[in-house]
Amino acid sequence: DDVDSEELAEGMKKELDSLRSFEVFEDVPVSECSLEELQNAYSYRWVRRRKPTEARSRMCVQGRHQQISDQMGISMIFN
């Protein structure tokens, strides 16, 4: 399932453009982050798939320390 590097770059660009359009994240240079912010940053990986007409890339965030509160105020932590 070989993906051409140009197709891969285009797929990654499309994914980032989509995430930016929904204001999912904010670009912050590492040099402007505190040590605490860097230690608490979520890790991610790129998942790619070859479709008949293009290469698709998805950024998958590993939110293993993500905290979610429901409507009743019950908090859950995913480890």
PDB file of N, CA and C in Angstrom:
ATOM      1  N   ASP A   1       0.839  -1.185   0.000  1.00  0.00           N
ATOM      2  CA  ASP A   1       0.000   0.000   0.000  1.00  0.00           C
ATOM      3  C   ASP A   1       0.883   1.247   0.000  1.00  0.00           C
ATOM      4  N   ASP A   2       1.705   1.383  -1.022  1.00  0.00           N
ATOM      5  CA  ASP A   2       2.630   2.502  -1.120  1.00  0.00           C
ATOM      6  C   ASP A   2       1.879   3.794  -1.403  1.00  0.00           C
ATOM      7  N   VAL A   3       2.316   4.843  -0.724  1.00  0.00           N
ATOM      8  CA  VAL A   3       1.727   6.157  -0.923  1.00  0.00           C
ATOM      9  C   VAL A   3       2.840   7.092  -1.362  1.00  0.00           C
ATOM     10  N   ASP A   4       2.650   7.757  -2.470  1.00  0.00           N
ATOM     11  CA  ASP A   4       3.607   8.723  -2.983  1.00  0.00           C
ATOM     12  C   ASP A   4       3.779   9.845  -1.957  1.00  0.00           C
ATOM     13  N   SER A   5       5.016  10.312  -1.745  1.00  0.00           N
ATOM     14  CA  SER A   5       5.280  11.328  -0.732  1.00  0.00           C
ATOM     15  C   SER A   5       4.534  12.636  -1.009  1.00  0.00           C
ATOM     16  N   GLU A   6       4.354  12.985  -2.272  1.00  0.00           N
ATOM     17  CA  GLU A   6       3.596  14.198  -2.594  1.00  0.00           C
ATOM     18  C   GLU A   6       2.120  14.023  -2.253  1.00  0.00           C
ATOM     19  N   GLU A   7       1.574  12.832  -2.546  1.00  0.00           N
ATOM     20  CA  GLU A   7       0.170  12.562  -2.190  1.00  0.00           C
ATOM     21  C   GLU A   7       0.005  12.573  -0.678  1.00  0.00           C
ATOM     22  N   LEU A   8       0.967  12.001   0.030  1.00  0.00           N
ATOM     23  CA  LEU A   8       0.920  11.963   1.480  1.00  0.00           C
ATOM     24  C   LEU A   8       0.944  13.381   2.048  1.00  0.00           C
ATOM     25  N   ALA A   9       1.836  14.217   1.547  1.00  0.00           N
ATOM     26  CA  ALA A   9       1.916  15.606   2.009  1.00  0.00           C
ATOM     27  C   ALA A   9       0.609  16.347   1.730  1.00  0.00           C
ATOM     28  N   GLU A  10       0.013  16.112   0.565  1.00  0.00           N
ATOM     29  CA  GLU A  10      -1.259  16.765   0.230  1.00  0.00           C
ATOM     30  C   GLU A  10      -2.374  16.301   1.174  1.00  0.00           C
ATOM     31  N   GLY A  11      -2.409  14.993   1.486  1.00  0.00           N
ATOM     32  CA  GLY A  11      -3.407  14.478   2.424  1.00  0.00           C
ATOM     33  C   GLY A  11      -3.254  15.065   3.805  1.00  0.00           C
ATOM     34  N   MET A  12      -2.011  15.215   4.259  1.00  0.00           N
ATOM     35  CA  MET A  12      -1.754  15.803   5.572  1.00  0.00           C
ATOM     36  C   MET A  12      -2.162  17.283   5.584  1.00  0.00           C
ATOM     37  N   LYS A  13      -1.864  17.986   4.497  1.00  0.00           N
ATOM     38  CA  LYS A  13      -2.236  19.401   4.396  1.00  0.00           C
ATOM     39  C   LYS A  13      -3.753  19.565   4.439  1.00  0.00           C
ATOM     40  N   LYS A  14      -4.478  18.707   3.723  1.00  0.00           N
ATOM     41  CA  LYS A  14      -5.942  18.780   3.727  1.00  0.00           C
ATOM     42  C   LYS A  14      -6.499  18.542   5.125  1.00  0.00           C
ATOM     43  N   GLU A  15      -5.929  17.575   5.842  1.00  0.00           N
ATOM     44  CA  GLU A  15      -6.382  17.286   7.202  1.00  0.00           C
ATOM     45  C   GLU A  15      -6.120  18.476   8.116  1.00  0.00           C
ATOM     46  N   LEU A  16      -4.931  19.041   8.064  1.00  0.00           N
ATOM     47  CA  LEU A  16      -4.618  20.198   8.903  1.00  0.00           C
ATOM     48  C   LEU A  16      -5.491  21.396   8.555  1.00  0.00           C
ATOM     49  N   ASP A  17      -5.723  21.626   7.273  1.00  0.00           N
ATOM     50  CA  ASP A  17      -6.606  22.724   6.859  1.00  0.00           C
ATOM     51  C   ASP A  17      -8.011  22.525   7.413  1.00  0.00           C
ATOM     52  N   SER A  18      -8.497  21.294   7.389  1.00  0.00           N
ATOM     53  CA  SER A  18      -9.826  20.993   7.915  1.00  0.00           C
ATOM     54  C   SER A  18      -9.878  21.242   9.424  1.00  0.00           C
ATOM     55  N   LEU A  19      -8.867  20.771  10.154  1.00  0.00           N
ATOM     56  CA  LEU A  19      -8.839  20.982  11.605  1.00  0.00           C
ATOM     57  C   LEU A  19      -8.765  22.463  11.943  1.00  0.00           C
ATOM     58  N   ARG A  20      -7.983  23.213  11.185  1.00  0.00           N
ATOM     59  CA  ARG A  20      -7.886  24.657  11.414  1.00  0.00           C
ATOM     60  C   ARG A  20      -9.214  25.356  11.128  1.00  0.00           C
ATOM     61  N   SER A  21      -9.916  24.929  10.084  1.00  0.00           N
ATOM     62  CA  SER A  21     -11.183  25.577   9.738  1.00  0.00           C
ATOM     63  C   SER A  21     -12.231  25.392  10.829  1.00  0.00           C
ATOM     64  N   PHE A  22     -12.121  24.299  11.589  1.00  0.00           N
ATOM     65  CA  PHE A  22     -13.040  24.053  12.709  1.00  0.00           C
ATOM     66  C   PHE A  22     -12.473  24.557  14.035  1.00  0.00           C
ATOM     67  N   GLU A  23     -11.310  25.229  13.968  1.00  0.00           N
ATOM     68  CA  GLU A  23     -10.645  25.776  15.153  1.00  0.00           C
ATOM     69  C   GLU A  23     -10.448  24.711  16.228  1.00  0.00           C
ATOM     70  N   VAL A  24      -9.980  23.544  15.790  1.00  0.00           N
ATOM     71  CA  VAL A  24      -9.746  22.419  16.696  1.00  0.00           C
ATOM     72  C   VAL A  24      -8.512  22.651  17.552  1.00  0.00           C
ATOM     73  N   PHE A  25      -7.527  23.340  16.998  1.00  0.00           N
ATOM     74  CA  PHE A  25      -6.306  23.597  17.743  1.00  0.00           C
ATOM     75  C   PHE A  25      -5.727  24.934  17.311  1.00  0.00           C
ATOM     76  N   GLU A  26      -4.725  25.349  18.046  1.00  0.00           N
ATOM     77  CA  GLU A  26      -4.030  26.593  17.750  1.00  0.00           C
ATOM     78  C   GLU A  26      -2.557  26.267  17.575  1.00  0.00           C
ATOM     79  N   ASP A  27      -1.948  26.771  16.516  1.00  0.00           N
ATOM     80  CA  ASP A  27      -0.512  26.589  16.312  1.00  0.00           C
ATOM     81  C   ASP A  27       0.250  27.444  17.318  1.00  0.00           C
ATOM     82  N   VAL A  28       1.109  26.801  18.097  1.00  0.00           N
ATOM     83  CA  VAL A  28       1.933  27.523  19.060  1.00  0.00           C
ATOM     84  C   VAL A  28       3.363  27.008  18.910  1.00  0.00           C
ATOM     85  N   PRO A  29       4.307  27.899  18.611  1.00  0.00           N
ATOM     86  CA  PRO A  29       5.696  27.447  18.492  1.00  0.00           C
ATOM     87  C   PRO A  29       6.191  26.836  19.811  1.00  0.00           C
ATOM     88  N   VAL A  30       6.948  25.778  19.710  1.00  0.00           N
ATOM     89  CA  VAL A  30       7.481  25.104  20.897  1.00  0.00           C
ATOM     90  C   VAL A  30       8.261  26.091  21.757  1.00  0.00           C
ATOM     91  N   SER A  31       8.950  27.017  21.123  1.00  0.00           N
ATOM     92  CA  SER A  31       9.764  27.990  21.864  1.00  0.00           C
ATOM     93  C   SER A  31       8.923  28.883  22.773  1.00  0.00           C
ATOM     94  N   GLU A  32       7.613  28.958  22.528  1.00  0.00           N
ATOM     95  CA  GLU A  32       6.723  29.797  23.342  1.00  0.00           C
ATOM     96  C   GLU A  32       5.991  29.004  24.419  1.00  0.00           C
ATOM     97  N   CYS A  33       6.269  27.704  24.531  1.00  0.00           N
ATOM     98  CA  CYS A  33       5.588  26.847  25.500  1.00  0.00           C
ATOM     99  C   CYS A  33       6.429  26.680  26.760  1.00  0.00           C
ATOM    100  N   SER A  34       5.740  26.643  27.892  1.00  0.00           N
ATOM    101  CA  SER A  34       6.426  26.374  29.153  1.00  0.00           C
ATOM    102  C   SER A  34       6.720  24.885  29.248  1.00  0.00           C
ATOM    103  N   LEU A  35       7.585  24.511  30.155  1.00  0.00           N
ATOM    104  CA  LEU A  35       7.908  23.103  30.362  1.00  0.00           C
ATOM    105  C   LEU A  35       6.651  22.323  30.736  1.00  0.00           C
ATOM    106  N   GLU A  36       5.804  22.900  31.576  1.00  0.00           N
ATOM    107  CA  GLU A  36       4.556  22.242  31.985  1.00  0.00           C
ATOM    108  C   GLU A  36       3.636  22.010  30.787  1.00  0.00           C
ATOM    109  N   GLU A  37       3.520  23.004  29.920  1.00  0.00           N
ATOM    110  CA  GLU A  37       2.686  22.854  28.729  1.00  0.00           C
ATOM    111  C   GLU A  37       3.216  21.754  27.821  1.00  0.00           C
ATOM    112  N   LEU A  38       4.526  21.694  27.668  1.00  0.00           N
ATOM    113  CA  LEU A  38       5.124  20.645  26.839  1.00  0.00           C
ATOM    114  C   LEU A  38       4.895  19.259  27.439  1.00  0.00           C
ATOM    115  N   GLN A  39       4.986  19.151  28.751  1.00  0.00           N
ATOM    116  CA  GLN A  39       4.786  17.859  29.420  1.00  0.00           C
ATOM    117  C   GLN A  39       3.334  17.413  29.348  1.00  0.00           C
ATOM    118  N   ASN A  40       2.393  18.364  29.249  1.00  0.00           N
ATOM    119  CA  ASN A  40       0.967  18.033  29.215  1.00  0.00           C
ATOM    120  C   ASN A  40       0.393  17.977  27.799  1.00  0.00           C
ATOM    121  N   ALA A  41       1.229  18.199  26.800  1.00  0.00           N
ATOM    122  CA  ALA A  41       0.753  18.178  25.416  1.00  0.00           C
ATOM    123  C   ALA A  41       0.349  16.760  25.031  1.00  0.00           C
ATOM    124  N   TYR A  42      -0.697  16.645  24.233  1.00  0.00           N
ATOM    125  CA  TYR A  42      -1.137  15.346  23.744  1.00  0.00           C
ATOM    126  C   TYR A  42      -0.213  14.876  22.633  1.00  0.00           C
ATOM    127  N   SER A  43       0.040  13.598  22.606  1.00  0.00           N
ATOM    128  CA  SER A  43       0.807  13.048  21.490  1.00  0.00           C
ATOM    129  C   SER A  43      -0.180  12.637  20.390  1.00  0.00           C
ATOM    130  N   TYR A  44       0.342  12.483  19.188  1.00  0.00           N
ATOM    131  CA  TYR A  44      -0.517  12.123  18.065  1.00  0.00           C
ATOM    132  C   TYR A  44       0.264  11.285  17.075  1.00  0.00           C
ATOM    133  N   ARG A  45      -0.465  10.721  16.149  1.00  0.00           N
ATOM    134  CA  ARG A  45       0.164   9.999  15.054  1.00  0.00           C
ATOM    135  C   ARG A  45      -0.664  10.216  13.800  1.00  0.00           C
ATOM    136  N   TRP A  46      -0.010  10.066  12.679  1.00  0.00           N
ATOM    137  CA  TRP A  46      -0.684  10.166  11.400  1.00  0.00           C
ATOM    138  C   TRP A  46      -1.080   8.781  10.941  1.00  0.00           C
ATOM    139  N   VAL A  47      -2.333   8.637  10.552  1.00  0.00           N
ATOM    140  CA  VAL A  47      -2.829   7.385   9.970  1.00  0.00           C
ATOM    141  C   VAL A  47      -3.144   7.690   8.515  1.00  0.00           C
ATOM    142  N   ARG A  48      -2.615   6.888   7.631  1.00  0.00           N
ATOM    143  CA  ARG A  48      -2.826   7.162   6.209  1.00  0.00           C
ATOM    144  C   ARG A  48      -3.492   5.978   5.529  1.00  0.00           C
ATOM    145  N   ARG A  49      -4.236   6.301   4.504  1.00  0.00           N
ATOM    146  CA  ARG A  49      -4.942   5.274   3.747  1.00  0.00           C
ATOM    147  C   ARG A  49      -4.953   5.680   2.285  1.00  0.00           C
ATOM    148  N   ARG A  50      -4.708   4.729   1.456  1.00  0.00           N
ATOM    149  CA  ARG A  50      -4.728   4.965   0.009  1.00  0.00           C
ATOM    150  C   ARG A  50      -6.132   4.698  -0.493  1.00  0.00           C
ATOM    151  N   LYS A  51      -6.754   5.718  -1.067  1.00  0.00           N
ATOM    152  CA  LYS A  51      -8.053   5.593  -1.707  1.00  0.00           C
ATOM    153  C   LYS A  51      -7.823   5.521  -3.210  1.00  0.00           C
ATOM    154  N   PRO A  52      -8.816   5.119  -3.985  1.00  0.00           N
ATOM    155  CA  PRO A  52      -8.607   5.000  -5.434  1.00  0.00           C
ATOM    156  C   PRO A  52      -8.125   6.282  -6.103  1.00  0.00           C
ATOM    157  N   THR A  53      -8.567   7.431  -5.601  1.00  0.00           N
ATOM    158  CA  THR A  53      -8.206   8.684  -6.273  1.00  0.00           C
ATOM    159  C   THR A  53      -7.233   9.553  -5.491  1.00  0.00           C
ATOM    160  N   GLU A  54      -6.947   9.206  -4.243  1.00  0.00           N
ATOM    161  CA  GLU A  54      -6.078  10.053  -3.423  1.00  0.00           C
ATOM    162  C   GLU A  54      -5.551   9.301  -2.205  1.00  0.00           C
ATOM    163  N   ALA A  55      -4.593   9.908  -1.540  1.00  0.00           N
ATOM    164  CA  ALA A  55      -4.108   9.404  -0.260  1.00  0.00           C
ATOM    165  C   ALA A  55      -4.773  10.242   0.825  1.00  0.00           C
ATOM    166  N   ARG A  56      -5.330   9.595   1.818  1.00  0.00           N
ATOM    167  CA  ARG A  56      -5.971  10.319   2.916  1.00  0.00           C
ATOM    168  C   ARG A  56      -5.131  10.166   4.167  1.00  0.00           C
ATOM    169  N   SER A  57      -5.043  11.236   4.913  1.00  0.00           N
ATOM    170  CA  SER A  57      -4.303  11.232   6.168  1.00  0.00           C
ATOM    171  C   SER A  57      -5.213  11.740   7.269  1.00  0.00           C
ATOM    172  N   ARG A  58      -5.109  11.129   8.425  1.00  0.00           N
ATOM    173  CA  ARG A  58      -5.880  11.564   9.586  1.00  0.00           C
ATOM    174  C   ARG A  58      -4.928  11.719  10.758  1.00  0.00           C
ATOM    175  N   MET A  59      -5.090  12.812  11.485  1.00  0.00           N
ATOM    176  CA  MET A  59      -4.303  13.029  12.686  1.00  0.00           C
ATOM    177  C   MET A  59      -5.090  12.430  13.853  1.00  0.00           C
ATOM    178  N   CYS A  60      -4.506  11.458  14.508  1.00  0.00           N
ATOM    179  CA  CYS A  60      -5.161  10.772  15.622  1.00  0.00           C
ATOM    180  C   CYS A  60      -4.453  11.154  16.918  1.00  0.00           C
ATOM    181  N   VAL A  61      -5.170  11.852  17.778  1.00  0.00           N
ATOM    182  CA  VAL A  61      -4.613  12.310  19.043  1.00  0.00           C
ATOM    183  C   VAL A  61      -4.810  11.232  20.086  1.00  0.00           C
ATOM    184  N   GLN A  62      -3.772  11.006  20.851  1.00  0.00           N
ATOM    185  CA  GLN A  62      -3.828  10.007  21.914  1.00  0.00           C
ATOM    186  C   GLN A  62      -4.144  10.729  23.222  1.00  0.00           C
ATOM    187  N   GLY A  63      -5.423  10.813  23.548  1.00  0.00           N
ATOM    188  CA  GLY A  63      -5.869  11.554  24.723  1.00  0.00           C
ATOM    189  C   GLY A  63      -5.991  10.684  25.944  1.00  0.00           C
ATOM    190  N   ARG A  64      -4.935   9.969  26.267  1.00  0.00           N
ATOM    191  CA  ARG A  64      -5.021   9.004  27.379  1.00  0.00           C
ATOM    192  C   ARG A  64      -5.198   9.659  28.743  1.00  0.00           C
ATOM    193  N   HIS A  65      -4.935  10.946  28.839  1.00  0.00           N
ATOM    194  CA  HIS A  65      -5.131  11.653  30.104  1.00  0.00           C
ATOM    195  C   HIS A  65      -6.270  12.654  30.006  1.00  0.00           C
ATOM    196  N   GLN A  66      -7.092  12.480  28.981  1.00  0.00           N
ATOM    197  CA  GLN A  66      -8.183  13.400  28.720  1.00  0.00           C
ATOM    198  C   GLN A  66      -9.240  13.296  29.811  1.00  0.00           C
ATOM    199  N   GLN A  67      -9.713  14.435  30.284  1.00  0.00           N
ATOM    200  CA  GLN A  67     -10.771  14.469  31.283  1.00  0.00           C
ATOM    201  C   GLN A  67     -12.053  14.948  30.613  1.00  0.00           C
ATOM    202  N   ILE A  68     -13.130  14.226  30.869  1.00  0.00           N
ATOM    203  CA  ILE A  68     -14.420  14.574  30.291  1.00  0.00           C
ATOM    204  C   ILE A  68     -15.443  14.648  31.417  1.00  0.00           C
ATOM    205  N   SER A  69     -16.214  15.719  31.443  1.00  0.00           N
ATOM    206  CA  SER A  69     -17.290  15.856  32.418  1.00  0.00           C
ATOM    207  C   SER A  69     -18.619  15.758  31.687  1.00  0.00           C
ATOM    208  N   ASP A  70     -19.533  14.994  32.230  1.00  0.00           N
ATOM    209  CA  ASP A  70     -20.842  14.889  31.592  1.00  0.00           C
ATOM    210  C   ASP A  70     -21.798  15.940  32.156  1.00  0.00           C
ATOM    211  N   GLN A  71     -23.038  15.909  31.716  1.00  0.00           N
ATOM    212  CA  GLN A  71     -24.037  16.899  32.112  1.00  0.00           C
ATOM    213  C   GLN A  71     -24.320  16.894  33.604  1.00  0.00           C
ATOM    214  N   MET A  72     -24.088  15.763  34.281  1.00  0.00           N
ATOM    215  CA  MET A  72     -24.396  15.655  35.699  1.00  0.00           C
ATOM    216  C   MET A  72     -23.192  15.988  36.576  1.00  0.00           C
ATOM    217  N   GLY A  73     -22.102  16.425  35.964  1.00  0.00           N
ATOM    218  CA  GLY A  73     -20.944  16.804  36.750  1.00  0.00           C
ATOM    219  C   GLY A  73     -20.046  15.635  37.103  1.00  0.00           C
ATOM    220  N   ILE A  74     -20.308  14.466  36.554  1.00  0.00           N
ATOM    221  CA  ILE A  74     -19.464  13.313  36.831  1.00  0.00           C
ATOM    222  C   ILE A  74     -18.255  13.395  35.913  1.00  0.00           C
ATOM    223  N   SER A  75     -17.080  13.290  36.499  1.00  0.00           N
ATOM    224  CA  SER A  75     -15.850  13.430  35.730  1.00  0.00           C
ATOM    225  C   SER A  75     -15.234  12.056  35.486  1.00  0.00           C
ATOM    226  N   MET A  76     -14.705  11.861  34.266  1.00  0.00           N
ATOM    227  CA  MET A  76     -14.035  10.613  33.927  1.00  0.00           C
ATOM    228  C   MET A  76     -12.643  10.949  33.401  1.00  0.00           C
ATOM    229  N   ILE A  77     -11.686  10.097  33.725  1.00  0.00           N
ATOM    230  CA  ILE A  77     -10.333  10.261  33.207  1.00  0.00           C
ATOM    231  C   ILE A  77      -9.994   8.999  32.441  1.00  0.00           C
ATOM    232  N   PHE A  78      -9.518   9.152  31.203  1.00  0.00           N
ATOM    233  CA  PHE A  78      -9.136   8.015  30.381  1.00  0.00           C
ATOM    234  C   PHE A  78      -7.643   7.784  30.519  1.00  0.00           C
ATOM    235  N   ASN A  79      -7.267   6.635  31.049  1.00  0.00           N
ATOM    236  CA  ASN A  79      -5.862   6.274  31.207  1.00  0.00           C
ATOM    237  C   ASN A  79      -5.535   5.080  30.363  1.00  0.00           C
TER     238      ASN A  79
END
